[in-house]
Coordinates of C-alpha atoms in Angstrom, one line a residue:
Chain A
X20 CA 115.4 -84.0 -46.5
X21 CA 117.1 -84.3 -49.7
X22 CA 115.1 -85.9 -52.4
X23 CA 115.6 -89.5 -52.6
X24 CA 115.8 -91.3 -56.4
X25 CA 112.5 -92.9 -55.3
X26 CA 111.2 -89.2 -55.1
X27 CA 112.5 -88.4 -58.3
X28 CA 111.0 -91.4 -60.1
X29 CA 107.5 -90.6 -58.5
X30 CA 107.9 -86.8 -60.0
X31 CA 109.0 -88.1 -63.4
X32 CA 106.2 -90.6 -63.5
X33 CA 103.9 -87.7 -62.3
X34 CA 104.9 -85.9 -65.1
X35 CA 105.0 -88.0 -67.6
X36 CA 101.2 -88.6 -67.1
X37 CA 100.4 -85.2 -67.3
X38 CA 100.0 -82.7 -69.9
X39 CA 102.6 -80.4 -68.8
X40 CA 105.8 -79.8 -71.1
X41 CA 108.3 -78.7 -68.7
X42 CA 108.9 -78.9 -64.9
X43 CA 111.2 -77.1 -63.1
X44 CA 111.4 -77.8 -59.5
X45 CA 113.8 -76.6 -56.7
X46 CA 113.7 -78.1 -53.3
X47 CA 116.2 -77.6 -50.4
X48 CA 118.8 -76.6 -52.6
X49 CA 118.1 -78.9 -54.9
X50 CA 117.1 -78.6 -58.6
X51 CA 115.0 -80.9 -61.4
X52 CA 114.4 -79.9 -64.4
X53 CA 112.0 -82.0 -66.6
X54 CA 110.9 -81.5 -70.3
X55 CA 109.2 -83.7 -72.9
X56 CA 111.1 -81.8 -75.4
X57 CA 114.4 -82.9 -76.8
X58 CA 115.3 -79.2 -77.5
X59 CA 114.5 -78.0 -74.1
X60 CA 116.9 -75.5 -72.6
X61 CA 117.4 -77.0 -69.2
X62 CA 119.4 -76.7 -66.1
X63 CA 123.1 -75.9 -66.5
X64 CA 123.5 -79.2 -64.3
X65 CA 121.7 -81.9 -63.4
X66 CA 119.3 -82.1 -66.2
X67 CA 117.2 -85.0 -66.5
X68 CA 115.6 -85.5 -70.1
X69 CA 112.8 -87.8 -70.1
X70 CA 112.3 -89.7 -73.3
X71 CA 108.4 -89.2 -73.9
X72 CA 109.2 -87.4 -76.9
X73 CA 107.3 -88.6 -80.0
X74 CA 110.0 -90.7 -81.1
X75 CA 109.3 -93.2 -78.4
X76 CA 106.0 -94.3 -78.8
X77 CA 105.8 -97.6 -77.7
X78 CA 107.9 -97.7 -74.7
X79 CA 108.4 -94.2 -73.2
X80 CA 108.0 -95.3 -69.5
X81 CA 110.8 -97.8 -70.1
X82 CA 113.3 -95.3 -71.2
X83 CA 113.1 -93.3 -68.3
X84 CA 116.7 -92.8 -66.8
X85 CA 117.2 -93.4 -63.4
X86 CA 120.7 -93.0 -61.5
X87 CA 122.7 -95.8 -61.6
X88 CA 120.0 -97.9 -63.1
X89 CA 119.0 -98.9 -59.3
X90 CA 115.9 -100.8 -60.8
X91 CA 117.9 -103.4 -61.9
X92 CA 120.0 -105.9 -60.0
X93 CA 123.4 -106.7 -61.9
X94 CA 123.5 -110.0 -63.7
X95 CA 124.7 -112.7 -61.1
X96 CA 128.6 -113.5 -61.3
X97 CA 129.6 -110.8 -64.0
X98 CA 131.6 -107.9 -63.7
X99 CA 129.9 -105.1 -65.1
X100 CA 131.4 -103.6 -68.5
X101 CA 132.1 -100.0 -68.8
X102 CA 128.6 -98.7 -69.8
X103 CA 129.8 -95.0 -70.5
X104 CA 127.4 -93.5 -73.2
X105 CA 125.5 -96.3 -73.5
X106 CA 121.4 -96.3 -73.4
X107 CA 119.7 -98.8 -71.5
X108 CA 116.4 -100.2 -72.9
X109 CA 113.9 -101.0 -70.1
X110 CA 110.9 -102.7 -69.6
X111 CA 107.8 -100.9 -69.6
X112 CA 106.0 -103.9 -67.6
X113 CA 106.3 -107.1 -66.2
X114 CA 106.3 -109.6 -68.7
X115 CA 108.3 -112.3 -70.0
X116 CA 111.5 -111.5 -72.5
X117 CA 112.1 -113.1 -75.6
X118 CA 114.5 -112.5 -78.0
X119 CA 113.3 -114.0 -81.3
X120 CA 109.7 -114.1 -83.0
X121 CA 109.4 -117.6 -82.8
X122 CA 111.5 -120.8 -80.9
X123 CA 112.6 -121.6 -84.7
X124 CA 113.7 -118.3 -85.8
X125 CA 116.8 -116.2 -85.0
X126 CA 116.9 -113.6 -82.4
X127 CA 116.3 -110.2 -83.5
X128 CA 119.6 -108.5 -82.6
X129 CA 122.6 -109.9 -81.2
X130 CA 125.5 -107.8 -79.5
X131 CA 127.0 -106.1 -82.4
X132 CA 123.9 -105.3 -84.3
X133 CA 123.2 -102.0 -85.6
X134 CA 119.8 -100.6 -84.9
X135 CA 117.8 -97.9 -85.8
X136 CA 114.6 -96.2 -83.8
X137 CA 112.1 -98.7 -85.7
X138 CA 114.6 -102.0 -85.1
X139 CA 112.6 -104.4 -83.4
X140 CA 114.6 -105.6 -81.0
X141 CA 113.0 -108.3 -78.7
X142 CA 109.1 -109.4 -77.4
X143 CA 107.9 -109.1 -74.1
X144 CA 104.9 -111.5 -73.4
X145 CA 102.2 -110.8 -70.9
X146 CA 99.6 -113.8 -70.8
X147 CA 100.3 -114.8 -74.5
X148 CA 99.9 -111.2 -75.6
X149 CA 103.1 -110.4 -77.2
X150 CA 104.5 -107.1 -77.5
X151 CA 106.9 -106.1 -80.0
X152 CA 109.9 -103.8 -78.5
X153 CA 111.9 -101.2 -80.7
X154 CA 115.3 -99.9 -80.2
X155 CA 113.8 -96.1 -80.0
X156 CA 117.3 -94.9 -81.2
X157 CA 120.3 -95.5 -83.8
X158 CA 123.0 -97.0 -82.5
X159 CA 124.7 -100.5 -81.7
X160 CA 123.9 -103.4 -79.4
X161 CA 126.3 -103.7 -77.0
X162 CA 124.8 -106.2 -74.3
X163 CA 121.7 -107.7 -74.2
X164 CA 121.0 -108.3 -70.1
X165 CA 118.0 -110.1 -69.9
X166 CA 117.8 -114.0 -70.5
X167 CA 115.4 -115.5 -73.3
X168 CA 112.3 -116.8 -72.0
X169 CA 112.9 -115.5 -68.1
X170 CA 110.2 -113.0 -66.3
X171 CA 111.4 -109.3 -66.0
X172 CA 109.8 -106.4 -64.0
X173 CA 108.9 -103.3 -64.8
X174 CA 111.9 -101.2 -64.9
X175 CA 114.5 -104.0 -65.9
X176 CA 117.3 -103.4 -68.3
X177 CA 116.7 -105.4 -71.5
X178 CA 119.8 -104.6 -73.0
X179 CA 122.2 -101.8 -73.4
X180 CA 122.4 -99.9 -76.9
X181 CA 125.6 -97.3 -77.7
X182 CA 123.9 -94.9 -79.7
X183 CA 125.3 -93.5 -82.9
X184 CA 127.5 -90.5 -82.5
Chain B
X4 CA 94.0 -127.2 -53.1
X5 CA 95.9 -126.0 -50.3
X6 CA 97.9 -123.5 -50.9
X7 CA 102.3 -123.2 -50.8
X8 CA 103.0 -120.0 -52.4
X9 CA 100.7 -117.0 -52.7
X10 CA 100.4 -114.1 -54.8
X11 CA 99.2 -111.2 -53.2
X12 CA 97.9 -109.0 -55.4
X13 CA 97.4 -105.6 -53.4
X14 CA 99.4 -103.1 -51.4
X15 CA 99.6 -101.4 -48.5
X16 CA 98.5 -102.6 -45.0
X17 CA 96.1 -105.4 -46.5
X18 CA 99.3 -106.5 -48.1
X19 CA 100.8 -106.5 -45.2
X20 CA 98.3 -108.0 -43.2
X21 CA 97.7 -111.2 -45.7
X22 CA 101.7 -111.6 -45.8
X23 CA 101.7 -112.1 -41.8
X24 CA 99.5 -114.7 -41.5
X25 CA 100.6 -116.8 -44.9
X26 CA 104.0 -116.3 -43.3
X27 CA 102.4 -118.2 -39.9
X28 CA 100.9 -120.6 -41.9
X29 CA 104.3 -121.5 -43.5
X30 CA 102.8 -120.2 -46.7
X31 CA 105.6 -118.3 -49.1
X32 CA 104.6 -114.7 -50.3
X33 CA 104.9 -113.0 -53.6
X34 CA 104.0 -109.8 -53.6
X35 CA 103.0 -107.8 -57.1
X36 CA 103.8 -104.1 -56.6
X37 CA 103.8 -100.8 -58.9
X38 CA 107.4 -98.9 -59.2
X39 CA 106.1 -96.5 -56.4
X40 CA 105.7 -99.1 -53.7
X41 CA 108.7 -101.2 -54.9
X42 CA 110.7 -100.4 -51.6
X43 CA 108.1 -100.1 -49.1
X44 CA 107.4 -102.5 -46.0
X45 CA 104.9 -105.0 -47.6
X46 CA 107.4 -105.4 -50.4
X47 CA 110.7 -105.9 -48.1
X48 CA 108.4 -108.5 -45.9
X49 CA 107.0 -110.7 -48.8
X50 CA 109.7 -113.8 -49.5
X51 CA 109.4 -111.8 -53.3
X52 CA 108.3 -108.8 -54.5
X53 CA 108.1 -108.4 -58.2
X54 CA 107.4 -104.8 -60.0
X55 CA 104.3 -105.1 -62.1
X56 CA 104.3 -101.3 -63.8
X57 CA 104.8 -97.8 -63.0
X58 CA 102.9 -96.1 -60.2
X59 CA 99.6 -95.8 -62.0
X60 CA 97.1 -98.2 -60.8
X61 CA 95.5 -99.2 -64.2
X62 CA 99.4 -100.0 -65.5
X63 CA 99.6 -102.0 -62.2
X64 CA 97.5 -103.0 -59.6
X65 CA 94.4 -103.1 -61.8
X66 CA 96.1 -105.3 -65.0
X67 CA 94.5 -108.5 -64.6
X68 CA 96.9 -109.9 -67.5
X69 CA 100.1 -108.5 -65.5
X70 CA 98.9 -109.8 -62.1
X71 CA 98.1 -113.3 -63.6
X72 CA 101.4 -113.6 -65.6
X73 CA 103.3 -112.5 -62.5
X74 CA 101.7 -114.4 -60.4
X75 CA 102.6 -117.8 -62.9
X76 CA 106.1 -116.9 -63.7
X77 CA 106.6 -116.5 -59.8
X78 CA 105.3 -120.1 -59.4
X79 CA 102.6 -119.2 -57.2
X80 CA 99.6 -121.4 -56.8
X81 CA 97.3 -119.3 -55.0
X82 CA 96.4 -115.8 -55.5
X83 CA 94.8 -113.3 -52.6
X84 CA 93.0 -110.1 -54.1
X85 CA 92.7 -107.9 -50.9
X86 CA 90.0 -105.7 -50.6
X87 CA 89.9 -102.8 -53.4
X88 CA 91.5 -103.3 -56.7
X89 CA 90.7 -106.6 -58.4
X90 CA 89.1 -108.3 -55.7
X91 CA 85.5 -107.7 -56.7
X92 CA 85.9 -108.5 -60.2
X93 CA 84.6 -111.7 -61.1
X94 CA 87.0 -111.8 -64.0
X95 CA 90.1 -112.3 -61.9
X96 CA 88.1 -115.1 -60.0
X97 CA 87.3 -116.8 -63.4
X98 CA 90.8 -116.4 -64.7
X99 CA 92.5 -117.8 -61.6
X100 CA 90.7 -120.8 -61.5
X101 CA 91.4 -121.1 -65.7
X102 CA 95.2 -121.1 -64.9
X103 CA 94.9 -123.3 -62.0
X104 CA 95.2 -120.2 -59.3
X105 CA 93.3 -121.1 -56.1
X106 CA 91.6 -117.6 -55.8
X107 CA 91.4 -116.8 -52.0
X108 CA 87.8 -115.6 -52.4
X109 CA 84.4 -116.3 -53.5
X110 CA 83.4 -118.1 -57.1
X111 CA 83.0 -115.8 -60.1
X112 CA 79.3 -116.3 -60.2
X113 CA 78.8 -115.5 -56.4
X114 CA 80.8 -111.9 -57.3
X115 CA 79.0 -111.0 -60.0
X116 CA 75.4 -112.1 -58.3
X117 CA 76.4 -110.1 -55.5
X118 CA 77.9 -107.1 -57.3
X119 CA 74.8 -106.5 -58.8
X120 CA 72.5 -104.6 -56.7
X121 CA 69.1 -105.9 -58.1
X122 CA 70.0 -109.4 -58.3
X123 CA 71.6 -109.5 -54.9
X124 CA 68.4 -108.3 -53.2
X125 CA 66.7 -111.1 -55.5
X126 CA 68.9 -113.6 -53.5
X127 CA 68.1 -112.0 -50.3
X128 CA 64.5 -112.4 -51.2
X129 CA 64.8 -115.6 -52.3
X130 CA 66.3 -116.5 -49.0
X131 CA 63.6 -115.0 -47.5
X132 CA 66.0 -111.8 -46.0
X133 CA 64.1 -108.7 -45.5
X134 CA 64.8 -106.2 -47.6
X135 CA 63.8 -102.3 -47.6
X136 CA 59.9 -102.7 -47.6
X137 CA 58.2 -101.5 -50.7
X138 CA 56.0 -101.7 -53.7
X139 CA 56.0 -102.0 -57.1
X140 CA 54.9 -99.7 -59.8
X141 CA 51.4 -98.3 -58.5
X142 CA 48.5 -97.1 -60.5
X143 CA 47.4 -94.1 -58.7
X144 CA 47.4 -91.8 -55.5
X145 CA 44.7 -93.7 -54.0
X146 CA 46.9 -97.2 -54.1
X147 CA 49.8 -95.1 -52.9
X148 CA 48.1 -94.0 -50.0
X149 CA 46.8 -97.5 -49.1
X150 CA 50.3 -99.0 -49.5
X151 CA 51.8 -96.2 -47.4
X152 CA 49.3 -97.3 -44.5
X153 CA 50.7 -100.7 -44.8
X154 CA 54.1 -99.5 -44.7
X155 CA 54.2 -97.0 -42.1
X156 CA 55.2 -93.3 -42.7
X157 CA 57.5 -91.5 -43.5
X158 CA 57.8 -93.1 -46.7
X159 CA 59.7 -92.0 -50.0
X160 CA 58.1 -91.9 -53.6
X161 CA 60.6 -93.2 -56.2
X162 CA 60.5 -93.0 -60.0
X163 CA 61.0 -96.4 -61.5
X164 CA 62.7 -94.9 -64.2
X165 CA 64.9 -92.8 -62.2
X166 CA 68.3 -92.6 -60.0
X167 CA 70.7 -90.3 -58.3
X168 CA 67.8 -88.9 -56.3
X169 CA 65.6 -87.3 -58.9
X170 CA 62.2 -88.2 -59.0
X171 CA 62.3 -88.6 -55.2
X172 CA 59.6 -87.4 -52.8
X173 CA 59.5 -87.8 -49.0
X174 CA 55.8 -87.9 -47.7
X175 CA 55.4 -87.7 -43.9
X176 CA 51.7 -87.9 -43.6
X177 CA 48.4 -89.3 -45.7
X178 CA 47.9 -85.4 -46.3
X179 CA 51.4 -84.9 -47.6
X180 CA 51.3 -87.8 -49.7
X181 CA 48.9 -87.0 -52.5
X182 CA 50.4 -84.1 -53.4
X183 CA 53.8 -85.5 -53.1
X184 CA 52.8 -88.5 -55.4
X185 CA 51.2 -85.6 -58.3
X186 CA 54.1 -84.1 -58.1
X187 CA 56.6 -86.9 -58.5
X188 CA 54.4 -88.2 -61.5
X189 CA 54.9 -84.7 -62.8
X190 CA 58.6 -84.8 -62.6
X191 CA 59.4 -88.2 -63.2
X192 CA 57.5 -87.7 -66.6
X193 CA 59.5 -84.8 -67.4
X194 CA 62.5 -86.4 -66.3
X195 CA 62.5 -89.8 -67.9
X196 CA 59.3 -89.6 -70.0
X197 CA 58.2 -92.4 -67.7
X198 CA 56.0 -91.2 -65.1
X199 CA 55.6 -94.6 -62.9
X200 CA 56.4 -94.5 -59.3
X201 CA 56.8 -96.8 -56.2
X202 CA 57.1 -96.4 -52.8
X203 CA 59.2 -97.5 -49.8
X204 CA 59.3 -96.9 -46.6
X205 CA 62.1 -94.1 -45.2
X206 CA 64.4 -94.9 -42.8
X207 CA 65.2 -91.6 -41.0
X208 CA 67.2 -92.7 -38.6
X209 CA 69.2 -95.6 -40.1
X210 CA 72.6 -97.4 -38.6
X211 CA 74.8 -99.3 -40.8
X212 CA 75.3 -103.0 -38.9
X213 CA 76.8 -105.9 -41.0
X214 CA 77.6 -109.5 -40.1
X215 CA 80.7 -111.6 -41.2
X216 CA 80.6 -114.8 -42.3
X217 CA 82.7 -117.6 -43.9
X218 CA 81.5 -120.1 -46.2
X219 CA 82.8 -123.0 -47.5
X220 CA 81.2 -123.2 -50.9
X221 CA 78.9 -126.0 -50.1
X222 CA 75.9 -124.4 -48.1
X223 CA 78.0 -124.4 -44.6
X224 CA 78.3 -120.9 -43.3
X225 CA 79.5 -119.6 -39.8
X226 CA 79.1 -116.3 -38.8
X227 CA 81.3 -114.2 -36.9
X228 CA 79.1 -111.8 -35.1
X229 CA 78.4 -107.8 -36.4
X230 CA 79.9 -104.8 -36.8
X231 CA 78.8 -101.4 -36.6
X232 CA 80.0 -98.7 -39.2
X233 CA 77.7 -95.8 -38.4
X234 CA 80.2 -93.1 -38.5
X235 CA 80.4 -92.5 -42.0
X236 CA 81.1 -89.4 -44.5
X237 CA 79.7 -89.5 -48.1
X238 CA 79.3 -93.8 -47.5
X239 CA 83.1 -93.9 -46.4
X240 CA 83.3 -95.6 -42.9
X241 CA 85.3 -93.8 -40.4
X242 CA 85.1 -95.5 -37.4
X243 CA 84.1 -99.2 -37.0
X244 CA 83.3 -101.2 -33.9
X245 CA 81.9 -105.1 -32.8
X246 CA 80.0 -105.7 -31.5
X247 CA 76.8 -104.1 -32.2
X248 CA 75.6 -102.4 -29.0
X249 CA 72.8 -100.1 -30.3
X250 CA 70.2 -103.2 -30.9
X251 CA 68.2 -105.6 -29.0
X252 CA 69.8 -108.8 -28.5
X253 CA 67.0 -110.7 -29.8
X254 CA 67.0 -108.7 -33.1
X255 CA 70.9 -109.3 -33.5
X256 CA 70.5 -112.9 -33.5
X257 CA 68.1 -112.6 -36.0
X258 CA 70.2 -110.2 -38.0
X259 CA 73.3 -113.1 -37.7
X260 CA 70.5 -115.9 -38.9
X261 CA 69.5 -113.6 -41.7
X262 CA 73.1 -113.1 -43.0
X263 CA 73.5 -116.8 -42.6
X264 CA 70.6 -117.8 -44.4
X265 CA 71.7 -115.6 -47.2
X266 CA 74.7 -117.0 -47.9
X267 CA 73.7 -120.7 -47.3
X268 CA 71.7 -120.0 -50.0
X269 CA 74.1 -118.6 -52.2
X270 CA 76.5 -121.5 -51.5
X271 CA 79.3 -118.8 -50.6
X272 CA 82.6 -119.8 -50.2
X273 CA 85.1 -117.6 -48.5
X274 CA 84.9 -114.4 -46.4
X275 CA 82.2 -111.9 -47.0
X276 CA 80.0 -109.2 -45.2
X277 CA 76.3 -109.1 -45.4
X278 CA 75.3 -105.3 -44.8
X279 CA 72.3 -104.3 -43.4
X280 CA 70.2 -100.9 -42.6
X281 CA 68.9 -100.8 -39.0
X282 CA 65.8 -98.7 -38.7
X283 CA 66.2 -97.4 -35.1
X284 CA 63.0 -96.1 -34.9
X285 CA 61.1 -99.1 -36.1
X286 CA 63.6 -101.7 -34.5
X287 CA 63.8 -103.7 -37.9
X288 CA 66.5 -104.2 -40.5
X289 CA 66.9 -104.7 -44.2
X290 CA 69.2 -106.0 -46.5
X291 CA 71.7 -104.0 -48.5
X292 CA 74.2 -105.8 -50.0
X293 CA 77.2 -108.3 -49.9
X294 CA 80.9 -107.1 -50.2
X295 CA 82.4 -110.5 -51.4
X296 CA 85.9 -109.9 -50.0
X297 CA 87.8 -109.6 -46.9
X298 CA 86.8 -106.0 -45.4
X299 CA 88.9 -102.9 -43.9
X300 CA 87.2 -103.1 -40.6
X301 CA 88.0 -107.1 -40.4
X302 CA 90.4 -106.4 -37.4
X303 CA 87.8 -105.5 -35.1
X304 CA 86.0 -109.0 -35.2
X305 CA 89.4 -110.5 -35.0
X306 CA 89.7 -108.6 -31.8
X307 CA 86.8 -110.0 -30.1
X308 CA 86.8 -113.8 -31.7
X309 CA 90.2 -114.2 -31.7
X310 CA 90.1 -115.6 -34.8
X311 CA 92.6 -114.8 -38.2
X312 CA 89.9 -114.2 -40.8
X313 CA 92.6 -114.4 -42.9
X314 CA 93.4 -117.7 -42.1
X315 CA 89.9 -119.1 -42.5
X316 CA 89.8 -117.3 -45.9
X317 CA 92.5 -119.3 -47.2
X318 CA 91.7 -122.3 -45.6
X319 CA 87.7 -122.0 -47.2
X320 CA 89.1 -121.4 -50.4
X321 CA 91.7 -124.0 -50.6
X322 CA 89.1 -126.6 -49.9
X323 CA 89.8 -126.9 -46.1
X324 CA 86.5 -125.9 -45.3
X325 CA 85.5 -123.8 -42.3
X326 CA 87.9 -124.4 -39.3
X327 CA 85.4 -123.2 -36.4
X328 CA 82.3 -124.7 -35.3
X329 CA 79.7 -121.9 -34.7
X330 CA 78.8 -123.1 -31.3
X331 CA 83.0 -122.7 -30.5
X332 CA 82.8 -119.3 -31.5
X333 CA 82.7 -116.7 -28.6
X334 CA 82.5 -112.6 -28.5
X335 CA 84.7 -111.5 -25.9
X336 CA 84.8 -107.3 -25.2
X337 CA 84.5 -104.7 -27.2
X338 CA 87.1 -103.4 -30.4
X339 CA 87.2 -100.3 -31.9
X340 CA 88.8 -99.1 -35.3
X341 CA 90.0 -95.6 -36.4
X342 CA 90.7 -95.3 -39.8
X343 CA 94.1 -93.4 -40.4
X344 CA 93.6 -91.7 -44.0
X345 CA 96.1 -89.4 -45.4
X346 CA 93.5 -86.5 -45.6
X347 CA 93.0 -82.8 -44.1
X348 CA 89.7 -82.8 -42.1
X349 CA 90.4 -79.0 -41.8
X350 CA 90.6 -78.6 -45.5
X351 CA 87.3 -80.4 -46.7
X352 CA 89.2 -83.8 -46.5
X353 CA 92.0 -82.7 -49.1
X354 CA 94.0 -86.0 -49.9
X355 CA 97.5 -84.9 -48.2
X356 CA 100.2 -87.6 -49.4
X357 CA 103.7 -86.7 -48.3
X358 CA 106.6 -88.0 -46.4
X359 CA 106.2 -89.0 -42.8
X360 CA 109.1 -87.2 -41.0
X361 CA 107.4 -89.0 -37.8
X362 CA 105.4 -92.0 -37.0
X363 CA 105.4 -93.2 -33.6
X364 CA 102.4 -95.6 -32.8
X365 CA 101.4 -96.3 -29.3
X366 CA 102.1 -99.6 -28.1
X367 CA 100.4 -101.6 -25.4
X368 CA 98.0 -104.4 -24.5
X369 CA 94.8 -104.1 -26.3
X370 CA 96.5 -101.9 -29.0
X371 CA 96.6 -103.3 -32.6
X372 CA 98.3 -101.1 -35.6
X373 CA 97.3 -102.4 -39.0
X374 CA 99.9 -100.4 -41.1
X375 CA 102.6 -100.5 -43.7
X376 CA 104.1 -97.3 -43.0
X377 CA 107.6 -96.4 -41.4
X378 CA 109.0 -93.3 -40.3
X379 CA 110.4 -91.7 -43.5
X380 CA 108.3 -93.4 -46.1
X381 CA 106.4 -91.7 -48.5
X382 CA 102.6 -91.6 -48.9
X383 CA 102.0 -91.8 -52.8
X384 CA 99.5 -90.0 -54.0
X385 CA 98.4 -92.5 -56.6
X386 CA 96.6 -94.8 -54.4
X387 CA 93.8 -94.8 -51.7
X388 CA 94.3 -92.2 -48.8
X389 CA 94.3 -95.0 -46.3
X390 CA 97.6 -95.3 -44.5
X391 CA 96.5 -97.8 -41.6
X392 CA 94.2 -98.8 -39.0
X393 CA 94.4 -98.0 -35.5
X394 CA 92.3 -100.6 -33.2
X395 CA 92.0 -101.1 -29.7
X396 CA 90.0 -103.4 -27.3
X397 CA 88.5 -103.4 -24.3
X398 CA 86.3 -105.3 -21.6
X399 CA 83.7 -103.0 -22.7
X400 CA 82.7 -100.2 -25.1
X401 CA 83.0 -97.3 -22.5
X402 CA 86.7 -99.0 -21.9
X403 CA 87.7 -99.4 -25.5
X404 CA 86.4 -95.5 -25.9
X405 CA 88.9 -94.5 -23.4
X406 CA 91.6 -96.8 -24.8
X407 CA 91.2 -95.3 -28.2
X408 CA 91.3 -91.6 -26.8
X409 CA 94.5 -92.4 -25.0
X410 CA 95.9 -94.2 -28.2
X411 CA 95.6 -91.6 -30.4
X412 CA 96.7 -89.0 -27.8
X413 CA 99.9 -91.2 -27.9
X414 CA 100.3 -91.7 -31.5
X415 CA 102.6 -88.9 -32.9
X416 CA 102.5 -88.6 -36.8
X417 CA 104.2 -85.6 -38.5
X418 CA 104.6 -84.7 -42.3
X419 CA 101.1 -85.5 -43.2
X420 CA 97.7 -84.4 -42.2
X421 CA 95.5 -87.4 -41.3
X422 CA 91.9 -88.2 -40.0
X423 CA 93.1 -89.4 -36.8
X424 CA 92.3 -85.8 -34.7
X425 CA 89.0 -85.9 -36.2
X426 CA 88.8 -89.8 -35.1
X427 CA 89.1 -88.5 -31.5
X428 CA 86.6 -85.9 -31.7
X429 CA 84.2 -88.2 -32.9
X430 CA 84.9 -90.7 -30.5
X431 CA 84.9 -88.4 -27.0
X432 CA 81.7 -86.7 -28.4
X433 CA 78.5 -87.3 -25.9
X434 CA 76.6 -88.4 -28.8
X435 CA 79.1 -91.3 -29.6
X436 CA 79.7 -92.3 -25.9
X437 CA 75.8 -92.8 -25.5
X438 CA 75.8 -94.8 -29.0
X439 CA 73.0 -92.0 -30.0
X440 CA 74.4 -91.7 -33.8
X441 CA 73.2 -92.6 -37.5
X442 CA 75.2 -92.9 -40.6
X443 CA 73.7 -88.9 -41.0
X444 CA 75.3 -88.1 -37.6
X445 CA 79.0 -87.2 -38.8
X446 CA 77.9 -85.1 -41.9
X447 CA 74.9 -83.1 -40.0
X448 CA 76.3 -82.7 -36.4
X449 CA 79.8 -82.9 -36.1
X450 CA 81.4 -81.6 -39.3
X451 CA 80.6 -77.8 -39.7
X452 CA 78.5 -77.3 -43.3
X453 CA 80.7 -76.0 -45.0
X454 CA 82.7 -79.3 -45.1
X455 CA 80.1 -81.4 -46.6
X456 CA 78.7 -78.9 -49.4

C-alpha cells in the first residue's frame, strides 16, 4: 500500500515534534526525506523541505507544504490562477482571519505588496487573543485567499506569496 | 435551552457515538478535529468538521480556546465533551456557560467537587454514603489495636502525610499490628518528617462496581442500574458488564440507593457514574469516586435498559429534565463489552498504531460495535489506543459469554495488534465464567508475571 498524503502529513508532524534533524524513509519503493536544515543534501527527487527553520518561528507548522494544497478547497466560483513558484501562507491553527490590526486601519498588505520575513501580513484571533502573522519570507503578496473576519481552519491557505528570485 | 447545533469536542468512537444520537434527534453537528483525524469517519458523519490544529492533542483537542472559538464561529449552541480530553475540566463547563453554550455535562462546581478525591469523599460522607472505613490520626499502637478490632482485620496502616504506597503496612492480626505500627511510624518520620498514622480496612478481594445515574440538576436523580468492571490492568478497564451478578440482590439495591442519594445531595446534572469498591469477603461496599462524564462502558447499560444515555445527557443538560421515571426502567438480559485497544498484549501492551489492512467486524442480533474505524484507516499514534468497543447482549451472563466468544472469533482485524485475543482468553477462563475474579485477577492470575512488571 503506497503512502497517502495524509500519511506524509502525519510523518511530517511527528518529525517536526521530534528533536531529529533529518529523516530518510524508504517504503515500498517510495522515498521520503525530511530535514530541518535548508542546506540539507536531500534526495535527487521528491524532496519535501519543511519550514521549521529558525527564520519562521511564529508559524512553523503553517508553512508545511502538502501536495496540491489539499487541505484547503478553492474559493467558490473562481478559477485558480497559475500559482507556480508561489508559496502558501497557511493558518497554524483555527481562528478568525483579519487583514487589518483594527477595523479603522488599512490592511497590513494588499495583493502586490512587497514583504520581508518580518512583515506583518494578517491577524488570527482565537477567543479575543490576537496573533500577528508574519510573511516568513521575502517576496510579493500575489493572492489573499482568506476573507476578512471569517473563520479559517488549521492548514487553510491565507495568502500566496511569490518569493523574490 | 434546547440544543439545535451541537459542537462535538472529541474524537474517535465517542465522537461518532454522539453524532449518531444527535442526528436521530434532529440536532446538527459540528466536529472539531485535529489534522490527523480530518479524513476519519466521525468527520465524514458530522454535518461539518473543522480542523482545529495539528495532531498533538495539546494543540487541538485539549485547547479550550480553540474549541470555544470553533463552536461559536460555526454557530453552535451546545457542546458535548465526550470522555477524556476536556470532559472533566471545570474550566470548559464554566466558559461554555459564559459564552452561552449549553455544556452537555455537569455544572463546573460539580465537576470541581467530584474531581478532587477528598472533597468527593466529603460529599459522600455528608450524604451518608459509606466510604472505606478508617480512623483519623492515631496516638499510639494501643489505640491502633483498638481501632483495628473495630474495623476488623486485615487493616492497612497509612502515613497521614504519605501517598504513593510509602509508609503503608498491612496487618493481618493483632500480633502483627504492634510491630507494623512501630515500623510504619519510623518510616513515616524518615520519609515525610511526620510520623502520624491512621488505619483503614484493607480490602483483599475487591471488585469494581459502579452505578450509572442521570440527574436533572434540581436534586432528582434516576439510576440506570449497575456495571461490573473488575477486569483491569493497571487500573485500566478491559472488560465491562451489566448488570452486576456477583453481589446479593439486597446489597445491589443498597448500592443503587447510595449512588442516587449521593448525586441527589450534590444536585447532580447530567450523566454520571458513581464508583464503588465491593469487598467480596465482607460483603460490603465503599464509595470511591464519581466520574462526571459519559463513560466508555456506557453501552452495556444501554443494552440492558434500552435507553440512549447520550440522549438523556442532552435532555438533562438542556433543561429537559429526566425523560424516564425510575419505575419505568427495567433491566433485561446481560451485556458484556470488550475494549479493542491497538496494543500488543504479547509485548507488554505496547501501543501498536498502524494501518488497518483488514477490518471485518462480526454482525448479527445482539452484537454491537462502537467504533470509528474503516478498512484501510490509519490508527494514529497521538491519542488513546482504543479503536472500538465490541458489545454483546444475551439472555443470561452465560449466553452473553458465549456470544462474545463467537463475536470475537468472527472479528477479523489485520495490520495492527489488538487486545481482542486477550479479551477472548479472559472471557473463556473458568474464573471469569464462574465470576470468581477481583480487580487483581488479570494481573495476578492471567497475565504472565513479565507483563505486569
